Short mmCIF file of C-alpha atoms and ligand atoms in Angstrom, two decimals:
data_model
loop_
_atom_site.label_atom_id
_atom_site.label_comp_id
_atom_site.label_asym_id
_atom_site.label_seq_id
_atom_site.Cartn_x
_atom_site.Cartn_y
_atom_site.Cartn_z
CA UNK A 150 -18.25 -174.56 26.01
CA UNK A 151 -21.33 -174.38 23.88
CA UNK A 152 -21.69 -171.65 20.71
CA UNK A 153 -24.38 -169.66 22.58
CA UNK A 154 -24.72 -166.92 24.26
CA UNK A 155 -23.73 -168.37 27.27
CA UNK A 156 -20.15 -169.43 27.52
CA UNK A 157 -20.49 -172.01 30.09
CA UNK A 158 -21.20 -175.68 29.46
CA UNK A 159 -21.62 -178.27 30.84
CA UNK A 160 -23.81 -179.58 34.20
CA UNK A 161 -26.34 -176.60 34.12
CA UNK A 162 -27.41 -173.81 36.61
CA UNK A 163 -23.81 -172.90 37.71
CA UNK A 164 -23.58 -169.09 37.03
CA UNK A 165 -20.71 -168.49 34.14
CA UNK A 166 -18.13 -166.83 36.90
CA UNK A 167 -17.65 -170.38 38.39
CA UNK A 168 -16.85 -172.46 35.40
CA UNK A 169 -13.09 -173.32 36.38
CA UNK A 170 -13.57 -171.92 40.32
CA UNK A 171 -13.50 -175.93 41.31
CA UNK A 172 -10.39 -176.52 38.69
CA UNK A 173 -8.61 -173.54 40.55
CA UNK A 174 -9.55 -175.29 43.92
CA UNK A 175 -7.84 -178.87 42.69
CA UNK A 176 -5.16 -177.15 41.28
CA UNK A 177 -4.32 -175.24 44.39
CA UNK A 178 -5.11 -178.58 46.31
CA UNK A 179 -2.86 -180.50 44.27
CA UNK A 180 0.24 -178.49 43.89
CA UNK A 181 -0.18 -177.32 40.88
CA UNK A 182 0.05 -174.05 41.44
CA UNK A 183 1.60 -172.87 45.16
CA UNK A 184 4.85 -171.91 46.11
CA UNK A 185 7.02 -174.40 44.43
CA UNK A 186 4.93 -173.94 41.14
CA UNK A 187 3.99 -169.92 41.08
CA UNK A 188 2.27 -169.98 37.22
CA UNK A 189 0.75 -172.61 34.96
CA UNK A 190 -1.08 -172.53 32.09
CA UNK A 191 -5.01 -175.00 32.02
CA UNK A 192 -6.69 -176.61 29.31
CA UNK A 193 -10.24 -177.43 29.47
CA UNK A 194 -10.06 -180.57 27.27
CA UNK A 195 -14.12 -181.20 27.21
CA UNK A 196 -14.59 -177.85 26.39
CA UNK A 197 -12.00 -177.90 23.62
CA UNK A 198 -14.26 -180.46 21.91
CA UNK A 199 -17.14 -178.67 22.37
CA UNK A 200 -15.54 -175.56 20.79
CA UNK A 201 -14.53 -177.86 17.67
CA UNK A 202 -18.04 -179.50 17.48
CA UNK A 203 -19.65 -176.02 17.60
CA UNK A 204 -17.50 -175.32 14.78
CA UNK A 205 -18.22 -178.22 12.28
CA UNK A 206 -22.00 -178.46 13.24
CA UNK A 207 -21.94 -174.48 12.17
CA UNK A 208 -20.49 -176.04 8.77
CA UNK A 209 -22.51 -179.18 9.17
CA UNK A 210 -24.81 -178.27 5.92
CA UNK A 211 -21.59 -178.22 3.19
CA UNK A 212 -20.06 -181.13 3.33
CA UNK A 213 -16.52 -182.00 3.38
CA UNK A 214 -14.90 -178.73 4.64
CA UNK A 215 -11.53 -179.34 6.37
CA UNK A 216 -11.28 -176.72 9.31
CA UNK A 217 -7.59 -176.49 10.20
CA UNK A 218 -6.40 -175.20 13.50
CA UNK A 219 -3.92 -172.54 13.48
CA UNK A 220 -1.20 -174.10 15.18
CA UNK A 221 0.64 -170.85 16.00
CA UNK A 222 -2.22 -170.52 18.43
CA UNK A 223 -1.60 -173.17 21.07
CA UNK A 224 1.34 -175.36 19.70
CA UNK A 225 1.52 -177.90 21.92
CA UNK A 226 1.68 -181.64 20.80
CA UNK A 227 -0.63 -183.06 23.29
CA UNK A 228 -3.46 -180.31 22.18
CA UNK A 229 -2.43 -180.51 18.34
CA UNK A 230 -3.27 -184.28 18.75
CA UNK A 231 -6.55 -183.39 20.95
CA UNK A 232 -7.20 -181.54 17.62
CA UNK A 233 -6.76 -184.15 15.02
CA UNK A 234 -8.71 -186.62 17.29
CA UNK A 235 -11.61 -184.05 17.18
CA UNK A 236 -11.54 -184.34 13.41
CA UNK A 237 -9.58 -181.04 12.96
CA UNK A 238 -6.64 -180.36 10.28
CA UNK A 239 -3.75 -178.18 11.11
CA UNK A 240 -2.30 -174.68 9.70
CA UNK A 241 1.04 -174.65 9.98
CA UNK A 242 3.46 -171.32 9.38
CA UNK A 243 7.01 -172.64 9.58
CA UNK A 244 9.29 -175.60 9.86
CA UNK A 245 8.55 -176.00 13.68
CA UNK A 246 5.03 -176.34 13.35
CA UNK A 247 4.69 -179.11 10.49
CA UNK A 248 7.02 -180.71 12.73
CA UNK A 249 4.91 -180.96 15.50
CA UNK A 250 1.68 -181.03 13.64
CA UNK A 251 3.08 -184.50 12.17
CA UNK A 252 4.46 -185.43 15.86
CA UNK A 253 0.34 -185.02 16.62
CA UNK A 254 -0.45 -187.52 14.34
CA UNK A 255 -1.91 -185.02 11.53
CA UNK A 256 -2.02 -186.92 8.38
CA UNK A 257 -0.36 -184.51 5.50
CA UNK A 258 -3.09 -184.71 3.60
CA UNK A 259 -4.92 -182.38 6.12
CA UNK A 260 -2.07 -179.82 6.76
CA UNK A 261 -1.67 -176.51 5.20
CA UNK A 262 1.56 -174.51 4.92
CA UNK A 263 1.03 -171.12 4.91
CA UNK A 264 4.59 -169.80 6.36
CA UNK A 265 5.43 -166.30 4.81
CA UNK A 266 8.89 -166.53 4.28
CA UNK A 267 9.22 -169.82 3.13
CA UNK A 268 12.79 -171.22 2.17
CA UNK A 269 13.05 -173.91 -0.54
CA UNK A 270 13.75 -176.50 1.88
CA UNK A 271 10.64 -175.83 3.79
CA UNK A 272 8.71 -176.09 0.36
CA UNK A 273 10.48 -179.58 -1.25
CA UNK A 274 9.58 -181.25 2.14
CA UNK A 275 6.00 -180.19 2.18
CA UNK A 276 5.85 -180.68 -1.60
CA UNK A 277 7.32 -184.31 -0.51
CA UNK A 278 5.35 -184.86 2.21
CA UNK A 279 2.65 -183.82 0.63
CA UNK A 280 1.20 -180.77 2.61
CA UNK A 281 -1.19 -178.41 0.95
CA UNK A 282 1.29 -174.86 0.35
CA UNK A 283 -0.05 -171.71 -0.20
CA UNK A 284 2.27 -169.90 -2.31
CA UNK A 285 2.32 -166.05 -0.74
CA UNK A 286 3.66 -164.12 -3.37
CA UNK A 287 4.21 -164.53 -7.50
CA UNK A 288 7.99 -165.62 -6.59
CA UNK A 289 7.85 -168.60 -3.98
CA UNK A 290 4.55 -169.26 -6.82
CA UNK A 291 7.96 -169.39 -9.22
CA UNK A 292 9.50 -171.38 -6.75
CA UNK A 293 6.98 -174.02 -6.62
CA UNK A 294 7.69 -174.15 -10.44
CA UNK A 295 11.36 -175.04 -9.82
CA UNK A 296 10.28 -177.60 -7.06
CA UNK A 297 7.36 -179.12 -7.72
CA UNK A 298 7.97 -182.52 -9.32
CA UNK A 299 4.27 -183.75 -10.85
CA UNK A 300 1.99 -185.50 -9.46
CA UNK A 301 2.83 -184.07 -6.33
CA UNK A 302 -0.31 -185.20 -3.57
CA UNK A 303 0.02 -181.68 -2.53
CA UNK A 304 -2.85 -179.22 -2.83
CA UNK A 305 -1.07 -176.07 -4.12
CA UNK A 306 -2.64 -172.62 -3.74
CA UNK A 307 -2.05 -168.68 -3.93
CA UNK A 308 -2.62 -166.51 -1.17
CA UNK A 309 -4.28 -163.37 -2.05
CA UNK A 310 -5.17 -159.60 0.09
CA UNK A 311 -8.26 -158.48 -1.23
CA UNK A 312 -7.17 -155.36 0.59
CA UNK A 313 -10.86 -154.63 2.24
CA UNK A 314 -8.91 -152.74 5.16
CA UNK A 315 -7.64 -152.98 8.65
CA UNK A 316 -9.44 -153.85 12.30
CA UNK A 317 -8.70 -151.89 15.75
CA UNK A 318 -5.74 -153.92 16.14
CA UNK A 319 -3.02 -153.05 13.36
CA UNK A 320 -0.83 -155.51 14.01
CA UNK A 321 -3.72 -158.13 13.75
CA UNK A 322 -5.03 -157.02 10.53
CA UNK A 323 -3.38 -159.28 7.41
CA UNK A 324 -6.01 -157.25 4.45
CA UNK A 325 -4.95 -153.70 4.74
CA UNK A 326 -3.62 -151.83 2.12
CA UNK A 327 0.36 -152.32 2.86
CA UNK A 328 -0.17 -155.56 4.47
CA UNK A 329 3.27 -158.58 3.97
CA UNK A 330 0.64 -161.19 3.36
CA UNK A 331 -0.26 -162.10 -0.22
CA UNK A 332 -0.59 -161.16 -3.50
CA UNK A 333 -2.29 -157.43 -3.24
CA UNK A 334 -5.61 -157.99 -5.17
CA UNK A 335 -6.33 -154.19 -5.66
CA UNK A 336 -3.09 -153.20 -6.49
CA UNK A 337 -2.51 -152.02 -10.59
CA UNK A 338 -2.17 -155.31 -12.63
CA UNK A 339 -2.22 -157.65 -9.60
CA UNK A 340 -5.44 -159.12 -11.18
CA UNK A 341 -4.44 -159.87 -14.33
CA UNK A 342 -0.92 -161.51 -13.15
CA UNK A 343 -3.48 -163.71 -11.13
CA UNK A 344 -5.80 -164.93 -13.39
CA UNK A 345 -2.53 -165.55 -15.53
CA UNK A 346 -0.65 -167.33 -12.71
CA UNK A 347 -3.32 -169.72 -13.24
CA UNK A 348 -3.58 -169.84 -16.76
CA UNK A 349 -0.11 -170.92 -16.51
CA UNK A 350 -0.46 -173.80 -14.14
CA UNK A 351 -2.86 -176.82 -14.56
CA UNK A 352 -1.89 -177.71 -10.96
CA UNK A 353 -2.53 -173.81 -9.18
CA UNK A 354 -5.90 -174.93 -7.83
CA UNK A 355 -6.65 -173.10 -4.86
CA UNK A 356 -6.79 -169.44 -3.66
CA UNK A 357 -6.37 -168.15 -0.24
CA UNK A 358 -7.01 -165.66 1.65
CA UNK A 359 -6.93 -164.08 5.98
CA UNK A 360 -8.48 -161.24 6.40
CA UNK A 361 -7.28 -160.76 9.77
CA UNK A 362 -7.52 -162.00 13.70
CA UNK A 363 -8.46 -160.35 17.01
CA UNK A 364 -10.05 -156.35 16.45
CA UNK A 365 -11.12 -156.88 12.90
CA UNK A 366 -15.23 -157.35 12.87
CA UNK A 367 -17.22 -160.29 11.40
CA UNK A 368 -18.46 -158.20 8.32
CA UNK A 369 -14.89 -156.80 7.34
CA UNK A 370 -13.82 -161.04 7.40
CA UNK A 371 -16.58 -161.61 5.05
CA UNK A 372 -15.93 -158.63 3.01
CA UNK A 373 -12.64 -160.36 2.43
CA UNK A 374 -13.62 -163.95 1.78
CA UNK A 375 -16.56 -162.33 -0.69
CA UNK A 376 -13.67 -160.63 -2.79
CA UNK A 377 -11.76 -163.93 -3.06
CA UNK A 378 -14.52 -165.92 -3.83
CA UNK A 379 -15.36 -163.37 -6.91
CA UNK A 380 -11.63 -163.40 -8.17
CA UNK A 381 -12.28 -167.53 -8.31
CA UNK A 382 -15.37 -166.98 -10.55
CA UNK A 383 -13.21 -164.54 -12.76
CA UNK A 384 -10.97 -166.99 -12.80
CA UNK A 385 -12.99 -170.28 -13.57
CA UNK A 386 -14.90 -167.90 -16.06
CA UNK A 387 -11.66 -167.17 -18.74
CA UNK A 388 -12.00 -169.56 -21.44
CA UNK A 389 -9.28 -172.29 -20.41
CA UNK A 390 -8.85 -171.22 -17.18
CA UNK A 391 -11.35 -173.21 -15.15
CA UNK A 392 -8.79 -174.04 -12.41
CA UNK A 393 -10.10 -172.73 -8.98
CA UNK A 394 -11.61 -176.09 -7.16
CA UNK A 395 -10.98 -174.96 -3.23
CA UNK A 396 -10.63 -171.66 -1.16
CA UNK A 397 -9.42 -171.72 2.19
CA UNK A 398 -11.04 -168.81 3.68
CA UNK A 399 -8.44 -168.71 7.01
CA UNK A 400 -9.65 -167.85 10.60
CA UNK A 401 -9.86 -165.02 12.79
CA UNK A 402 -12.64 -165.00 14.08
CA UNK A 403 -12.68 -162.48 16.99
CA UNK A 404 -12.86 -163.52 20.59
CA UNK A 405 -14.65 -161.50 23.26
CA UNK A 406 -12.50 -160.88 25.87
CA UNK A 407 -14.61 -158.13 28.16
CA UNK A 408 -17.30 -161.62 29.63
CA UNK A 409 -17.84 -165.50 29.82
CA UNK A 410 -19.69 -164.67 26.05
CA UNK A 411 -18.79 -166.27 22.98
CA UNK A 412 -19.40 -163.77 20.74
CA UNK A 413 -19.58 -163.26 17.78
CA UNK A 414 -20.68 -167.54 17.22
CA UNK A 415 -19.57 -169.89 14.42
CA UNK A 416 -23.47 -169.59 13.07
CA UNK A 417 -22.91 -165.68 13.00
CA UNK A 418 -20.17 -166.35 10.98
CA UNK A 419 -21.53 -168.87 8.89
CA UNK A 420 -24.66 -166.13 8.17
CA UNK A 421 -22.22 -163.20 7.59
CA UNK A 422 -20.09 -165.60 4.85
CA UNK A 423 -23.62 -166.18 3.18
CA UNK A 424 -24.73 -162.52 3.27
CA UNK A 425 -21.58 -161.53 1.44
CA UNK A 426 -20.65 -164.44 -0.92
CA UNK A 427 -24.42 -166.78 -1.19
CA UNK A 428 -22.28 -169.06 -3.60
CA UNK A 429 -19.58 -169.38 -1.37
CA UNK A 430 -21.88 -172.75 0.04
CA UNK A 431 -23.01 -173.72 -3.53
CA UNK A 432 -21.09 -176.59 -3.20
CA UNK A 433 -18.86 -175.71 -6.61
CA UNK A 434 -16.08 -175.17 -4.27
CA UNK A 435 -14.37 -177.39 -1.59
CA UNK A 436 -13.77 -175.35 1.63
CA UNK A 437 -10.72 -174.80 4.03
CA UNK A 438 -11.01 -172.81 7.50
CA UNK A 439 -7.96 -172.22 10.08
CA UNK A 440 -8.98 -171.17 13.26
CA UNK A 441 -7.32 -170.34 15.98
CA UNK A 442 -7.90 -168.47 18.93
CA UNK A 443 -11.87 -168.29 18.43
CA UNK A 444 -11.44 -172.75 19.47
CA UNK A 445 -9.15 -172.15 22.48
CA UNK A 446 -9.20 -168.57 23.86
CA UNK A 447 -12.04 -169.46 26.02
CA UNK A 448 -11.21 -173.18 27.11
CA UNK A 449 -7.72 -171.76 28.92
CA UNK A 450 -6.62 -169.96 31.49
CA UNK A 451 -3.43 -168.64 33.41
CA UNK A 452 -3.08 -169.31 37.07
CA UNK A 453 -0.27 -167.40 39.01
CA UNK A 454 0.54 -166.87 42.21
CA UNK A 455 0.84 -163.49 44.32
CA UNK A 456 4.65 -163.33 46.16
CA UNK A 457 4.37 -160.15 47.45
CA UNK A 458 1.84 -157.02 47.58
CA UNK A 459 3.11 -153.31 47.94
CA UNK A 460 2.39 -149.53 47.63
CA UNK A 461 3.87 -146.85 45.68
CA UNK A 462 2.94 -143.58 45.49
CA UNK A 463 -0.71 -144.08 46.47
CA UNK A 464 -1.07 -147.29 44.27
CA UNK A 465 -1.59 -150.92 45.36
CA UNK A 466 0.64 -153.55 43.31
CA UNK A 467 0.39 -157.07 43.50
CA UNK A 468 3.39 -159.00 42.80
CA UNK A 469 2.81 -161.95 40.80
CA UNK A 470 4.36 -164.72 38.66
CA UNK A 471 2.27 -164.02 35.14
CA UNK A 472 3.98 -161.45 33.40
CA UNK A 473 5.18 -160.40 29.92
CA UNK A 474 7.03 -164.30 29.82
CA UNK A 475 3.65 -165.56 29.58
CA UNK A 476 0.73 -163.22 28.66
CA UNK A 477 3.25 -160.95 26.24
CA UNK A 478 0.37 -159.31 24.22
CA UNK A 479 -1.41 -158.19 26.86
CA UNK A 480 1.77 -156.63 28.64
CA UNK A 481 3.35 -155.40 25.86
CA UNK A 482 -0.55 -153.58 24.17
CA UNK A 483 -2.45 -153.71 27.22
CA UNK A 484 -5.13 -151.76 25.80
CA UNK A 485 -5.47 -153.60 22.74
CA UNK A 486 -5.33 -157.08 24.66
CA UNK A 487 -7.06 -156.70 28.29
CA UNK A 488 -7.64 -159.64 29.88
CA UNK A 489 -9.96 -160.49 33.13
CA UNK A 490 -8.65 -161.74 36.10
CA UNK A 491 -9.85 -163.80 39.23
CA UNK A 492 -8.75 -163.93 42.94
CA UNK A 493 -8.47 -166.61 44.77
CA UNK A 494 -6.98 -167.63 48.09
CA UNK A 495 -4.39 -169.58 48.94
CA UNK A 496 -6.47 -172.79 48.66
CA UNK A 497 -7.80 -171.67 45.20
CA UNK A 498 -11.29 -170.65 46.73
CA UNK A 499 -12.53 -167.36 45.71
CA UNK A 500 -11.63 -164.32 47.48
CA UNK A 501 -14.72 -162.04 48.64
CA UNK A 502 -14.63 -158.90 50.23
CA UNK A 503 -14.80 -155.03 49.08
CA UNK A 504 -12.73 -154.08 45.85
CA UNK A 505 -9.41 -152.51 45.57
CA UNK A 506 -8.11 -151.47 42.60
CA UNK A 507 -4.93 -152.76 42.19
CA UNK A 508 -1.96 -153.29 39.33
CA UNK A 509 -1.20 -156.95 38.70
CA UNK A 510 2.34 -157.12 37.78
CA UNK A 511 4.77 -159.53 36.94
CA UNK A 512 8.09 -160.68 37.43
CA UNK A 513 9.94 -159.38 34.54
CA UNK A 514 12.78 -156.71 35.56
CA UNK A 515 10.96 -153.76 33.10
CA UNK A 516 9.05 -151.26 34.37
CA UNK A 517 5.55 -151.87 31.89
CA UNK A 518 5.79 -155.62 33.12
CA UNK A 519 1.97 -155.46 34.05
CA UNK A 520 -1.21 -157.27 33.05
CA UNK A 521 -3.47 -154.85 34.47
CA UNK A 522 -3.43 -151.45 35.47
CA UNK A 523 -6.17 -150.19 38.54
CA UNK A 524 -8.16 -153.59 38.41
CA UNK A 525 -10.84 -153.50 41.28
CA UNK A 526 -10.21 -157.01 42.88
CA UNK A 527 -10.43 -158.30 46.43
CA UNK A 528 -7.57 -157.50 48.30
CA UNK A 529 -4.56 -159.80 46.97
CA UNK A 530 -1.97 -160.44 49.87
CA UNK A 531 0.98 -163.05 49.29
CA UNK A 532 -0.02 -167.03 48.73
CA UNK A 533 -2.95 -165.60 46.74
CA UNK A 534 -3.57 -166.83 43.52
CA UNK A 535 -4.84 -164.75 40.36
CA UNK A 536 -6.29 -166.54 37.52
CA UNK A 537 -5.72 -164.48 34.01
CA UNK A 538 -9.10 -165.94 31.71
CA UNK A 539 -9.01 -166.36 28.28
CA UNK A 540 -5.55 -167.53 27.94
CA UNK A 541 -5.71 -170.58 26.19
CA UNK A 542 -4.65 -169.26 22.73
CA UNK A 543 -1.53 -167.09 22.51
CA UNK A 544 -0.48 -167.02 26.03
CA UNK A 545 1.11 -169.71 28.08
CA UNK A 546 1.67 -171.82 24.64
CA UNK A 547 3.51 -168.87 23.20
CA UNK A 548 6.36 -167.71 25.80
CA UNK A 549 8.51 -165.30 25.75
CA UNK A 550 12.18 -166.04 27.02
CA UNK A 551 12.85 -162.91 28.49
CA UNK A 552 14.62 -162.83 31.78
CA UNK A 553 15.45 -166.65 31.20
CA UNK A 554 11.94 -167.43 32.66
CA UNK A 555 11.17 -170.79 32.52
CA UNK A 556 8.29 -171.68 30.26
CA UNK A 557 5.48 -172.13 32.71
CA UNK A 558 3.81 -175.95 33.11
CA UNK A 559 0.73 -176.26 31.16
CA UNK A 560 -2.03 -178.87 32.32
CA UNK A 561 -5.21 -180.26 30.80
CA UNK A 562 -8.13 -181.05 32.70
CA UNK A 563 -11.56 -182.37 32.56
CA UNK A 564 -14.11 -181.39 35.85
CA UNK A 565 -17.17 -183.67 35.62
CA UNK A 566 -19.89 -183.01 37.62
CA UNK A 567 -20.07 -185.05 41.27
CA UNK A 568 -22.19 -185.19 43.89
CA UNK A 569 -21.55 -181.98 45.95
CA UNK A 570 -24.08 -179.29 47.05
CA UNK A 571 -23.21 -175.61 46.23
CA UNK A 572 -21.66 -174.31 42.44
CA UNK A 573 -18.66 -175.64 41.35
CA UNK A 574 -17.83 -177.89 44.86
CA UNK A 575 -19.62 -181.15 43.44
CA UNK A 576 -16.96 -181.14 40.55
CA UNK A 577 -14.18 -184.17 40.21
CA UNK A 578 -11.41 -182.75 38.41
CA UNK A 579 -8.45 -184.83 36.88
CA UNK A 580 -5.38 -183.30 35.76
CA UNK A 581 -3.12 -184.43 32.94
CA UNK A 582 0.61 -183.06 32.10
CA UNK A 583 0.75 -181.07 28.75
CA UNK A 584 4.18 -179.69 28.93
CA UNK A 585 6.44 -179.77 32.25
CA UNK A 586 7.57 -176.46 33.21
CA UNK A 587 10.86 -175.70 32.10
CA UNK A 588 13.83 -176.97 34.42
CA UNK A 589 17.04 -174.54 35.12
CA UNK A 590 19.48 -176.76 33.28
CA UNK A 591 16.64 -176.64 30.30
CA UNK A 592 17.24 -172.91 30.44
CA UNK A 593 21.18 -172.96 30.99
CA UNK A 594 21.28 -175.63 28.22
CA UNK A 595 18.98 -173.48 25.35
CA UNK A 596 21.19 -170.71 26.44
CA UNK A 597 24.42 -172.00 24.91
CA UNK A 598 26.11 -173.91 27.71
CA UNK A 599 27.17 -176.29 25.61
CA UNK A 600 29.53 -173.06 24.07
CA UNK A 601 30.48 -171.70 27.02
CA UNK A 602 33.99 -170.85 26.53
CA UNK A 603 33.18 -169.54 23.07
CA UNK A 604 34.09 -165.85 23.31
CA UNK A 605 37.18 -166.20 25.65
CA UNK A 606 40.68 -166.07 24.06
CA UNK A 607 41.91 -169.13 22.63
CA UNK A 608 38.74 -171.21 22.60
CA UNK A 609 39.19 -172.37 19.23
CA UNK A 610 42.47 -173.54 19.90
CA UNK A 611 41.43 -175.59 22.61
CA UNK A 612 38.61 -176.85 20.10
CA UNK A 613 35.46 -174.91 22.34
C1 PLP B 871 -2.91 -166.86 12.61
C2 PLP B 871 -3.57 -167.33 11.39
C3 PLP B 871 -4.81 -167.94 11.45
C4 PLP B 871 -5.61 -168.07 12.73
O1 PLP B 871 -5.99 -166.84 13.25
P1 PLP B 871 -6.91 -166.80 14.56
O2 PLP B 871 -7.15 -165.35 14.80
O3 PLP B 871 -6.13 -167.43 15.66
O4 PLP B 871 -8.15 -167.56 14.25
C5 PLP B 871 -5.34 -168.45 10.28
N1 PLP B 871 -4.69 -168.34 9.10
C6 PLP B 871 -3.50 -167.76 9.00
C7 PLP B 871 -2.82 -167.67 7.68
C8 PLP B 871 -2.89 -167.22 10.14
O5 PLP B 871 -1.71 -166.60 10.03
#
């Protein structure tokens, strides 16, 4: 996927609509999704890399930033290390994902820990390890006090709010007034306990700040990186206090959901940072990104399969296997998170004829468990397939147990161009395993098997 403004990349007059119709065909063709396997999750792994080198050639003119990936956003090992061999760092949030950010091969010198609630255990292994932290508050700053023995290799740094406001999505927005994250820049005396913070420690040498993910626009992300970027100048200016060397400006950038676009770009980005904060690039400070869903949003997708297809009280429902265990967000705020979806036949070829508007549902046992309400799609009938787009951050990487659903397979792929006439048939695809899909003794096990006499009378007598 090239930054443009077309979304497609790769062999050249195929129109955007086909880019994965031939991976849906081998997929189909191979098994990979049918009757015995009714949802996985794809990775486009060329277009992945083209996301990431979109991003550092949009940097390409300030040397030595480290863009991290958010892990959060698809933490899986095999794409974490897909990630480090593109040249990317990793942002990790808890104890889980350093773990697997180090399984990936991430050197520590090029993770960040940004967790929120972060225990002192969490912080003396990063501290040992020596994994940038990001203090989020004046007490786990204290912490780091208590913890930190010197000459630590770790990069340690403040997270601030500068409090410029919220985007459509609440939930998504981390700079509002009231937000958990950070030290609140605006509120009374938050300033001046900053700029003593790092009078008080040689070693504090970094601020940081998110203004927010999906909903919040590029100029309101700017507005926030422009008002930490001025608190490091007040900083650096206070006579002894020249301490601020790096800002790690976090992620978010938005990703458009409604078309193939990638909109807004990493160059739109890089031009709204300059409008708002021209010495941000100066070069007097060293740079940290963490993106997330803006690198893999666009190179995933969901494919499920239809079971059955019904109607109630006037409405057409498709039955299907990608529900709130898999594309949560979406079911649980559909109209904050819509997502488009494909139909295909049973041999993954794309289904034609007049539209219908439908509900896709899924298979959870509550009544909301839907991914989209009235969609005008070809007729679905069982042994279809429907292919949920834009699902390669937050979705089938971030599961939801409910209903002890297994955790769907996830698959990487790669569809080079062959010798075929017509769009998308000349394409050789090759899949690789990412995660298995989660087995029914996986499920029985995770759900305490191994304590199953627990609660009855007597257990602990008989040592259960
Ligand atoms: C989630 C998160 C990110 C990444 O956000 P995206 O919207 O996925 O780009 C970056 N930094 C922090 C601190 C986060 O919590």
């Amino acid at each position: 996927m090239t930054q443009t403004t077309s979304a497609h990349h790769g062999d050249g007059g195929e129109p955007p609509a086909a880019r994965f119709d031939a991976v849906v065909r081998a997929a189909a063709g191979r098994g990979l999704l049918g009757e015995g396997s009714p949802v996985a999750g794809f990775i486009d792994t060329e277009g992945v890399r083209a996301s990431v080198g979109a991003l550092h050639d949009a940097f390409a003119a300030t040397p030595g930033v480290l863009h991290t990936f958010a892990a959060k956003a698809c933490s899986l090992v095999p794409v974490l290390r897909l990630l480090a061999d593109c040249g990317m760092g990793c942002e990790v949030a808890s104890p889980g994902e350093l773990r697997l950010a180090l399984e990936a091969g991430f050197p520590a010198s090029r993770i960040v820990l940004d967790s929120p609630a972060k225990t002192r255990e969490e912080i003396r292994l990063a501290l040992a390890l020596g994994v940038a932290v990001n203090a989020d508050s004046l007490d786990e700053l204290r912490r780091v006090d208590a913890l930190r023995a010197p000459g630590t290799a770790s990069v340690l740094g403040l997270r601030v709010n500068p409090q410029v406001g919220g985007g459509s999505i609440g939930p998504m927005s981390t700079a509002t007034d009231t937000s958990k994250f950070g030290v609140a820049l605006r509120d009374p005396g938050a300033r001046e306990a900053i700029v003593e913070a790092f009078r008080e420690r040689p070693w504090l040498t970094r601020l940081h700040a998110h203004v927010g993910s999906q909903g919040c626009p590029l100029d309101l992300i700017a507005a926030g990186v422009a008002q930490t970027y001025e608190l490091a100048e007040e900083i650096n200016a206070t006579p002894g206090v020249r301490r601020v060397t790096s800002l790690d400006i976090g992620g978010g950038l938005p990703v458009n959901f409604a078309d193939e676009t990638v909109r807004p770009t990493y160059p739109e980005y890089v031009a709204a940072l300059t409008a708002a904060a021209p010495g941000l690039f100066s070069g007097r400070y060293s740079l940290v990104t963490e993106f997330g869903r803006s690198l893999l949003a666009k190179n995933g997708f969901i494919g499920a399969r239809v079971e059955y297809t019904k109607d109630a009280g006037g409405r057409r429902i498709a039955l299907t296997h990608a529900g709130a265990q898999t594309a949560t967000r979406t079911v649980l705020m559909p109209d904050a998170w819509p997502l488009r979806i494909g139909a295909f036949g049973p041999d993954g070829a794309p289904k034609g004829g007049p539209p219908l508007a439908q509900d896709v549902a899924g298979p959870c046992c509550f009544a909301g468990d839907v991914v989209a309400y009235g969609r005008e799609l070809p007729e679905l009938a069982e042994g279809d397939l429907v292919v949920l787009y834009d699902t390669g951050a937050y979705y089938f990487s971030t599961p939801w147990a409910y209903n002890s659903l297994p955790r769907p397979a996830v698959y990487g792929f790669r569809a080079v161009p062959g010798r075929g006439d017509g769009p998308g048939h000349g394409r050789q695809v090759t899949f690789v395993t990412v995660r298995d899909a989660q087995s029914l003794d996986e499920i029985a096990a995770e759900s305490g098997l191994a304590h199953a006499d627990a609660l009855i009378d007597g257990a602990a007598e008989r040592g259960g």
